[in-house]
PDB file of C-alpha atoms and ligand atoms in Angstrom:
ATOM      1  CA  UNK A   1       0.715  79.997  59.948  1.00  0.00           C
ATOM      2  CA  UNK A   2       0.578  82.757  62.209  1.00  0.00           C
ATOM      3  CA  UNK A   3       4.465  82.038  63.140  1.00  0.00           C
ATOM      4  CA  UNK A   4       5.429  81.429  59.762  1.00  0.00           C
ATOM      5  CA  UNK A   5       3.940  85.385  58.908  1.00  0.00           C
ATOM      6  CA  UNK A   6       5.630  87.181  61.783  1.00  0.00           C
ATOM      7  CA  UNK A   7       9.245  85.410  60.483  1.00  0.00           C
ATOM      8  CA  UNK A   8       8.415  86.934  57.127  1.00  0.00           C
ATOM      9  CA  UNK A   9       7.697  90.062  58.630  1.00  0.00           C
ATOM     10  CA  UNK A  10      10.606  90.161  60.870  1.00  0.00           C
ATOM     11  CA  UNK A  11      12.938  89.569  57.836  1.00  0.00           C
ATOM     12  CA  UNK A  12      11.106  91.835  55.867  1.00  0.00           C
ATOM     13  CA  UNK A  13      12.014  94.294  59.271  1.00  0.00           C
ATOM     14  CA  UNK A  14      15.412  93.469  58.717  1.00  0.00           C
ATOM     15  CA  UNK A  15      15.902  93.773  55.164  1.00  0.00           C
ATOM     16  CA  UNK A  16      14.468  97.422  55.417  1.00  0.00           C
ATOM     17  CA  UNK A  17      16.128  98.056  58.469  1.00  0.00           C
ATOM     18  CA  UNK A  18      19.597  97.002  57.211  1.00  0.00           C
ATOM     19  CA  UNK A  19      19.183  98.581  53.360  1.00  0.00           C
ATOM     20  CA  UNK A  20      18.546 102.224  55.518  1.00  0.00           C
ATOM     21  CA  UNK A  21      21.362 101.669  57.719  1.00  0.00           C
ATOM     22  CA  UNK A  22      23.571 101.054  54.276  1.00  0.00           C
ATOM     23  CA  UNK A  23      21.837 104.029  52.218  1.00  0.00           C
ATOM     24  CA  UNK A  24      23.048 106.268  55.179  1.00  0.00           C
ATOM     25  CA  UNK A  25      26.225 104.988  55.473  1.00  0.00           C
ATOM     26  CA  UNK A  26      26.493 105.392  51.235  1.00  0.00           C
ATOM     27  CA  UNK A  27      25.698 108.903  51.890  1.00  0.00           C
ATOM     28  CA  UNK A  28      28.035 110.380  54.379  1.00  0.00           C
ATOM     29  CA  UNK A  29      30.633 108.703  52.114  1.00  0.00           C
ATOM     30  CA  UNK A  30      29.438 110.188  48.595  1.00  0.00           C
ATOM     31  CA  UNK A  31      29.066 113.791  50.103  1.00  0.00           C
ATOM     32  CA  UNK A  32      31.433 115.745  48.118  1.00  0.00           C
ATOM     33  CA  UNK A  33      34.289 117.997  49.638  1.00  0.00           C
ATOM     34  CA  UNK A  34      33.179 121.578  49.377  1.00  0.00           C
ATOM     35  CA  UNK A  35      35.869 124.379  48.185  1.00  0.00           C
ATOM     36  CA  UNK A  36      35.506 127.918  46.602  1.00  0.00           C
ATOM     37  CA  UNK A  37      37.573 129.210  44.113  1.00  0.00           C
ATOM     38  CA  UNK A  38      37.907 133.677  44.121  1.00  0.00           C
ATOM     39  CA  UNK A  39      39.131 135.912  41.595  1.00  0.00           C
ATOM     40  CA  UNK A  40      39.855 139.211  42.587  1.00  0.00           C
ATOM     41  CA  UNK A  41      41.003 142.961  40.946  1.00  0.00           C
ATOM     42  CA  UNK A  42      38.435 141.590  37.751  1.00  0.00           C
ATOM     43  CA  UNK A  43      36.705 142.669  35.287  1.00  0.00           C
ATOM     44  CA  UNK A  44      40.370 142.224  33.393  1.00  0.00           C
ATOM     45  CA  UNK A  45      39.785 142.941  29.227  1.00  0.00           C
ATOM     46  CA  UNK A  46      42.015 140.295  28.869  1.00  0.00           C
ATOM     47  CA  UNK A  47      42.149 137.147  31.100  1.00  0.00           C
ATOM     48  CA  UNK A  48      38.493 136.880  32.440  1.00  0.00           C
ATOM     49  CA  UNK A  49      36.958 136.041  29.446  1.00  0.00           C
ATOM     50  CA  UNK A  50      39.292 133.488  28.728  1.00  0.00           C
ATOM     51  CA  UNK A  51      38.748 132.190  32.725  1.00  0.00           C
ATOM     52  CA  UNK A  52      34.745 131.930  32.221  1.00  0.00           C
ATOM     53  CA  UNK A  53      34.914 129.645  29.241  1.00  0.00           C
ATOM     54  CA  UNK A  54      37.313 127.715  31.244  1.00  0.00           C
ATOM     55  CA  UNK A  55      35.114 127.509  34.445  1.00  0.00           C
ATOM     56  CA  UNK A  56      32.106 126.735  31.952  1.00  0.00           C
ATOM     57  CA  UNK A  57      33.736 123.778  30.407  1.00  0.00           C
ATOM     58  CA  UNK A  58      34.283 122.756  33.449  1.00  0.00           C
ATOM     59  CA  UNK A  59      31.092 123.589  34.966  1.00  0.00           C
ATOM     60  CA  UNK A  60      32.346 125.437  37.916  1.00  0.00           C
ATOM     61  CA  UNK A  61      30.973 128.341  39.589  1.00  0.00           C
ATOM     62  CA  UNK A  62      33.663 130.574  41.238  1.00  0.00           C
ATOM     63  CA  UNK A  63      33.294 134.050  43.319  1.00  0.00           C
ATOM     64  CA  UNK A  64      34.691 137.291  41.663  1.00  0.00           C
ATOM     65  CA  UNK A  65      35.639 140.599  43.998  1.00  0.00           C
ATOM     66  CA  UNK A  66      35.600 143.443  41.407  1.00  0.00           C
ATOM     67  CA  UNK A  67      36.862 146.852  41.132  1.00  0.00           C
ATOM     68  CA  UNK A  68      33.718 149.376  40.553  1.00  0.00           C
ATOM     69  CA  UNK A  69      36.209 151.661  38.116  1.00  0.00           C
ATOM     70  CA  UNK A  70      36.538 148.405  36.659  1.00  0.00           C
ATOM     71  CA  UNK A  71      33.227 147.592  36.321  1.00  0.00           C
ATOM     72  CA  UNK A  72      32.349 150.402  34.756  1.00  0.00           C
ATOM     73  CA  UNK A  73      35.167 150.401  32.103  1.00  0.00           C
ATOM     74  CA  UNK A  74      33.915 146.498  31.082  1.00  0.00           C
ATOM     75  CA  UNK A  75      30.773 146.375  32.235  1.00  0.00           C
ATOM     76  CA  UNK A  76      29.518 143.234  29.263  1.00  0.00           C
ATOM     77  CA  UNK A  77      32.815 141.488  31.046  1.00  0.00           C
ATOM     78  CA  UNK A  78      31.058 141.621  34.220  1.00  0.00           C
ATOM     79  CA  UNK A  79      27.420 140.395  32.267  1.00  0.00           C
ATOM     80  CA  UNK A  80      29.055 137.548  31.554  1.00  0.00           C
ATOM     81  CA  UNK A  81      30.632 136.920  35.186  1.00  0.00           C
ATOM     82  CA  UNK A  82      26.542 137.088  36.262  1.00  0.00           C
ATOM     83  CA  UNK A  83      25.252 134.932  33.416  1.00  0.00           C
ATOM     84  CA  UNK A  84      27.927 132.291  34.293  1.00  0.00           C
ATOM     85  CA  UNK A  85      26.180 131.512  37.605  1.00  0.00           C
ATOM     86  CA  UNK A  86      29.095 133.138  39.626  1.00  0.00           C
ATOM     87  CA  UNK A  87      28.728 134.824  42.406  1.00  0.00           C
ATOM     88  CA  UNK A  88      29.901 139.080  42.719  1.00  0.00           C
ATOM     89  CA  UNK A  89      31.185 140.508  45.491  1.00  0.00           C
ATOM     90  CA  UNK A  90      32.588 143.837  46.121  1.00  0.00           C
ATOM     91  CA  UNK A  91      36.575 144.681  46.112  1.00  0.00           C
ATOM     92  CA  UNK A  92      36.509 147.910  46.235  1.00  0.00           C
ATOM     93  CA  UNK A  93      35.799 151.353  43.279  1.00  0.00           C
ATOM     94  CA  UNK A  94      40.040 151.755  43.595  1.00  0.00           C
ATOM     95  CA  UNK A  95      42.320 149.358  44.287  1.00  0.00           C
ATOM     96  CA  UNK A  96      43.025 151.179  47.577  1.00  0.00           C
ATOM     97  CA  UNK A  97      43.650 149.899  51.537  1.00  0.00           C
ATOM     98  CA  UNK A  98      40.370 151.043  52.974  1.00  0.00           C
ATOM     99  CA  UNK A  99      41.882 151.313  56.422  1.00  0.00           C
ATOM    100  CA  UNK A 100      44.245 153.546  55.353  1.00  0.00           C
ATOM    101  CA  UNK A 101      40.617 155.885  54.466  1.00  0.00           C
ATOM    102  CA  UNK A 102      38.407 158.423  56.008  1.00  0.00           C
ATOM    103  CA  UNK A 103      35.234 156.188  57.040  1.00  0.00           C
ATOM    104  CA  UNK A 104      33.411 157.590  54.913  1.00  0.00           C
ATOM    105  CA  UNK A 105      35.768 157.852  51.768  1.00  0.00           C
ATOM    106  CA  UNK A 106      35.791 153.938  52.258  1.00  0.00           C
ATOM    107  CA  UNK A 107      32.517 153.402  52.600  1.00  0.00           C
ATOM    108  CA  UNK A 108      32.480 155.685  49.610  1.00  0.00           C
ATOM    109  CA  UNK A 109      34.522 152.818  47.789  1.00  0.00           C
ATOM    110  CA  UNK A 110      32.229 150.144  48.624  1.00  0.00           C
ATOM    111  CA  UNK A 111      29.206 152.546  47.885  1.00  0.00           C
ATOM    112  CA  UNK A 112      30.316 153.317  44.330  1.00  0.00           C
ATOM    113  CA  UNK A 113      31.008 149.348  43.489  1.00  0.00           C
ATOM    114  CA  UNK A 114      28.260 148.363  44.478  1.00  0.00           C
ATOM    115  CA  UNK A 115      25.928 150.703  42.810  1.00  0.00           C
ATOM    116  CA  UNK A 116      28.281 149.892  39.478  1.00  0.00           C
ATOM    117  CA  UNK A 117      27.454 146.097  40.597  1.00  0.00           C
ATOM    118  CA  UNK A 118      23.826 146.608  40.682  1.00  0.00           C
ATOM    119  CA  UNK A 119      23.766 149.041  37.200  1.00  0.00           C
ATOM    120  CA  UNK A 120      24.855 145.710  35.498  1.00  0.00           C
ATOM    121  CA  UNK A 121      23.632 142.890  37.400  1.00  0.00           C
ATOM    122  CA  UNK A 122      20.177 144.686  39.103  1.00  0.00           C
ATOM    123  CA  UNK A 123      21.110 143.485  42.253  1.00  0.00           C
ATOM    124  CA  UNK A 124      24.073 144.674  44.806  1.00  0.00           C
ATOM    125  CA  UNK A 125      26.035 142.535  46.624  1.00  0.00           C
ATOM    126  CA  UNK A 126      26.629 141.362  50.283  1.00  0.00           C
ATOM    127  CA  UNK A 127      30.137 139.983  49.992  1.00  0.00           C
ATOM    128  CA  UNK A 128      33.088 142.315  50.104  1.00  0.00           C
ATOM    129  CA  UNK A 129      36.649 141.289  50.065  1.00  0.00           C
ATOM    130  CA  UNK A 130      38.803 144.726  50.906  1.00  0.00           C
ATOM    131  CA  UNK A 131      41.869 145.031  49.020  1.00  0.00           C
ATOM    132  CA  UNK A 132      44.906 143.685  51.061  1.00  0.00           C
ATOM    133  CA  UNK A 133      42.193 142.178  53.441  1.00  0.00           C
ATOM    134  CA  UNK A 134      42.140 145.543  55.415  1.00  0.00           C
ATOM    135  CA  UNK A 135      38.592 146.329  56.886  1.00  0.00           C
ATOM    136  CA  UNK A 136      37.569 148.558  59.346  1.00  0.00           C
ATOM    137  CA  UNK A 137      35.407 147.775  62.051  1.00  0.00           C
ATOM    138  CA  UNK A 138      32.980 150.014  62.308  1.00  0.00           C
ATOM    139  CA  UNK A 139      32.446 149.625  58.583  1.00  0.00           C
ATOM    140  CA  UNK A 140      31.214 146.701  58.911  1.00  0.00           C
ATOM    141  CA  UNK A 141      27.934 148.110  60.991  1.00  0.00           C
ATOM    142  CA  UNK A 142      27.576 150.376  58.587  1.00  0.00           C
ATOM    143  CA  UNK A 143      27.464 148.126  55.529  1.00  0.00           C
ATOM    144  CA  UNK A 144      26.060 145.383  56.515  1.00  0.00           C
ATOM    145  CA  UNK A 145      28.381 143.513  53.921  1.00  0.00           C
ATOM    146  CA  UNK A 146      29.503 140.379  54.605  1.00  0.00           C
ATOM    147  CA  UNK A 147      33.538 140.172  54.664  1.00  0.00           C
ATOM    148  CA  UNK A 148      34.926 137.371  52.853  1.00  0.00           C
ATOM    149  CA  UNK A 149      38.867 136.539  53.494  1.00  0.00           C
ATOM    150  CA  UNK A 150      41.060 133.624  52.170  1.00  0.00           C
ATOM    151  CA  UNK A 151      42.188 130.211  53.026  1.00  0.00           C
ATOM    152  CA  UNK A 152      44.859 129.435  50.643  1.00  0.00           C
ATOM    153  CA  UNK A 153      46.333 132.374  49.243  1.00  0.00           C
ATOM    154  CA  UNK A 154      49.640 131.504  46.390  1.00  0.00           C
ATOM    155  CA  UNK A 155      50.631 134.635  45.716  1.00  0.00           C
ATOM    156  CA  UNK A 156      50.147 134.039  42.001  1.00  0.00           C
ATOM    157  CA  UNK A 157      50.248 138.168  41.576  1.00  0.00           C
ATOM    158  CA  UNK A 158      54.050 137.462  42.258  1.00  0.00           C
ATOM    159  CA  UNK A 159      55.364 134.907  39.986  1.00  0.00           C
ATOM    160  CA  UNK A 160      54.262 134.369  36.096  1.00  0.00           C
ATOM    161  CA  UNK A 161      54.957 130.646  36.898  1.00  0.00           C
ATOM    162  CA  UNK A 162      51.906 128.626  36.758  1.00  0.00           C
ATOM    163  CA  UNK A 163      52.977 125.543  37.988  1.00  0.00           C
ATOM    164  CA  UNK A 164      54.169 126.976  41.021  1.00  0.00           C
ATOM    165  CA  UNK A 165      50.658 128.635  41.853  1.00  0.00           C
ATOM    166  CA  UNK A 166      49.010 124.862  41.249  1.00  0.00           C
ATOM    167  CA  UNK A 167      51.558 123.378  43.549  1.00  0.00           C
ATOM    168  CA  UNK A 168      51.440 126.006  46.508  1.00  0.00           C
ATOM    169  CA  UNK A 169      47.252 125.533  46.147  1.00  0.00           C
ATOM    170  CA  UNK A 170      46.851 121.768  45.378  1.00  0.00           C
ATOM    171  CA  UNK A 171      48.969 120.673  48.327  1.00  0.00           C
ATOM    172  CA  UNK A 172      47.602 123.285  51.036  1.00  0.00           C
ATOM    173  CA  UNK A 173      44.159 123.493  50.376  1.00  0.00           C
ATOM    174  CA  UNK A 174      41.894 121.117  52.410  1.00  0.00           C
ATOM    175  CA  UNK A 175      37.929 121.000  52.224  1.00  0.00           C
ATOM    176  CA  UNK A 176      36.025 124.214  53.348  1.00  0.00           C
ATOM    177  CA  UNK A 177      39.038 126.121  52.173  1.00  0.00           C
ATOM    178  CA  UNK A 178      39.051 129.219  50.227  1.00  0.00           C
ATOM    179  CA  UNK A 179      41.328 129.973  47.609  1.00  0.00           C
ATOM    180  CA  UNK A 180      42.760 133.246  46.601  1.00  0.00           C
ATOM    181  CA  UNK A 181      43.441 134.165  42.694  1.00  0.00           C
ATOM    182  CA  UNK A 182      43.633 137.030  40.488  1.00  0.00           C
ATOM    183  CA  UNK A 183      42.111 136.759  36.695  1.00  0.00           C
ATOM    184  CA  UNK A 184      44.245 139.607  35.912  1.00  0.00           C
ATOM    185  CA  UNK A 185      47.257 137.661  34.935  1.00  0.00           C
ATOM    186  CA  UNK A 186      47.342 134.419  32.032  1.00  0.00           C
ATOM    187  CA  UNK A 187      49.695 132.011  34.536  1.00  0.00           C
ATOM    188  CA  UNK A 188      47.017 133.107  37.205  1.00  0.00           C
ATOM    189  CA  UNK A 189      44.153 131.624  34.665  1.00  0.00           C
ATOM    190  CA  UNK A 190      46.251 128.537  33.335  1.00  0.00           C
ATOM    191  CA  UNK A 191      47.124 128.459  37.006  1.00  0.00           C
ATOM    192  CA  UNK A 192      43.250 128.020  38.122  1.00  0.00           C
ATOM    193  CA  UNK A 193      42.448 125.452  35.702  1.00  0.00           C
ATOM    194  CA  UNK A 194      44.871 123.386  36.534  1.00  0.00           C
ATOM    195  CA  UNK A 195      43.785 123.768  40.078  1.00  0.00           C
ATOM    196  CA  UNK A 196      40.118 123.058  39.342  1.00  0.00           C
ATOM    197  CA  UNK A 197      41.229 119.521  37.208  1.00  0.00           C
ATOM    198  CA  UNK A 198      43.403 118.765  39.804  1.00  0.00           C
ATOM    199  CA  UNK A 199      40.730 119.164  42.845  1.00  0.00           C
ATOM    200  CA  UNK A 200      37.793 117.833  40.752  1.00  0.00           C
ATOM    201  CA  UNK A 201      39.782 114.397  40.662  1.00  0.00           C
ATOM    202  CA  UNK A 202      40.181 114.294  43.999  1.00  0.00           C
ATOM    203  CA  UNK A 203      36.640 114.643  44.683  1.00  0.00           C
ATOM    204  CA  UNK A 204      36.187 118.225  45.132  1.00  0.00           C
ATOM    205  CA  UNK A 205      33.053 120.340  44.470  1.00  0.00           C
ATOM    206  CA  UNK A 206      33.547 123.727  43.622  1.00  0.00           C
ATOM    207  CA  UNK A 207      30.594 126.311  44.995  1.00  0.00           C
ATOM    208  CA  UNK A 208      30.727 130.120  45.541  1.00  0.00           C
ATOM    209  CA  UNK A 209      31.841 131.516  48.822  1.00  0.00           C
ATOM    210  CA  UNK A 210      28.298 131.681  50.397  1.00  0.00           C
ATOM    211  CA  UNK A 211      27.229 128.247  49.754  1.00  0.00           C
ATOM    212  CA  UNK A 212      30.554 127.712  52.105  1.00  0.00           C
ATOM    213  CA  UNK A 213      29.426 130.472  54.865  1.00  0.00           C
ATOM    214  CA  UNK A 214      25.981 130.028  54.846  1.00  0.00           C
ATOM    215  CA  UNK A 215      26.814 125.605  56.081  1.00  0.00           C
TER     216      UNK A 215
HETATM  217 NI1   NI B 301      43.180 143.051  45.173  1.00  0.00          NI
END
């Protein structure tokens, strides 16, 4: 009797032992590739509209790097950027090379987006992307702003062609990455949904840039 219950329990071990092993194994495999999609030189009257219905339909959440003079010329645009989930993150007020600024006219520039960020949105942001992805150092002690850069960047402010943007994205981007866009052009809209269809199939999970910095 007393062999018969420690064989049952021993199976029963390795029944529980063996489903755990398997459950893990399940979940490494299931864990979705992460990869963030960014818009930058937004809020644009016409294309980011049309790019947040897309993203909602698709139920993506992507990162936007706005202009504060833009911000405060379509400031409901930007309302809906927030109530979409996305995440904001400073550009800069003018679409201007920072490092080509006084220190303090560019922290002037991130100063001014920010507070236009936080008159819509009641919170300012700790992601900055400088235009042309020129910073200066000591800047960044002084902000405290966390810069975000690019991965994959198509140059889709070049070419009105939106296959070529899917192409140059789909077949360089790998997980982790960070993709580059601008909703201020249609082919760079068509361009980004075609992206996000593309990726989704293959398995990828679109999150905002600091679900990708903060791993
Ligand atoms: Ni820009």
């Amino acid at each position: 009797m007393t062999v018969l219950l420690l064989v049952i329990m021993g199976m029963c071990g390795f029944v529980w032992y063996f489903s755990k092993t398997v459950t893990q194994a399940m979940e490494v495999t299931m864990e979705t590739k992460k990869i963030a999609i960014t818009f930058d030189d937004g809020p644009n009257p016409e294309y980011t509209e049309v790019l947040l219905e897309g993203l909602q339909e698709r139920n993506v959440h992507a990162t936007f790097f706005l202009l504060g003079a833009e911000i405060e010329k379509y400031p409901k645009i930007v309302q809906k950027i927030e109530a979409g989930g996305h995440l904001i993150g400073v550009h800069a007020y003018e679409h201007v090379n920072l490092s080509n600024l006084t220190d303090a006219a560019a922290m002037e520039q991130v100063d001014k987006t920010n507070e236009a960020i936080y008159q819509v949105t009641g919170k300012r942001s700790e992601y900055i992307r400088p235009p042309y992805g020129c910073w200066k150092c000591n800047l960044d002690y002084e902000t405290k702003m966390i810069e975000v850069l690019w991965d994959v960047d198509p140059l889709d402010w070049k070419t009105d062609n939106a296959d070529a943007v899917v192409e140059r994205v789909v077949t360089k981007c790998q997980e982790n990455d960070i993709i580059l866009l601008h909703d201020a052009y249609d082919s760079s809209v068509k361009a980004a949904l075609r992206i996000i269809d593309i990726l989704q199939e293959q398995g990828y999970e679109f999150v905002t840039v600091d679900e990708l910095i903060l791993e």
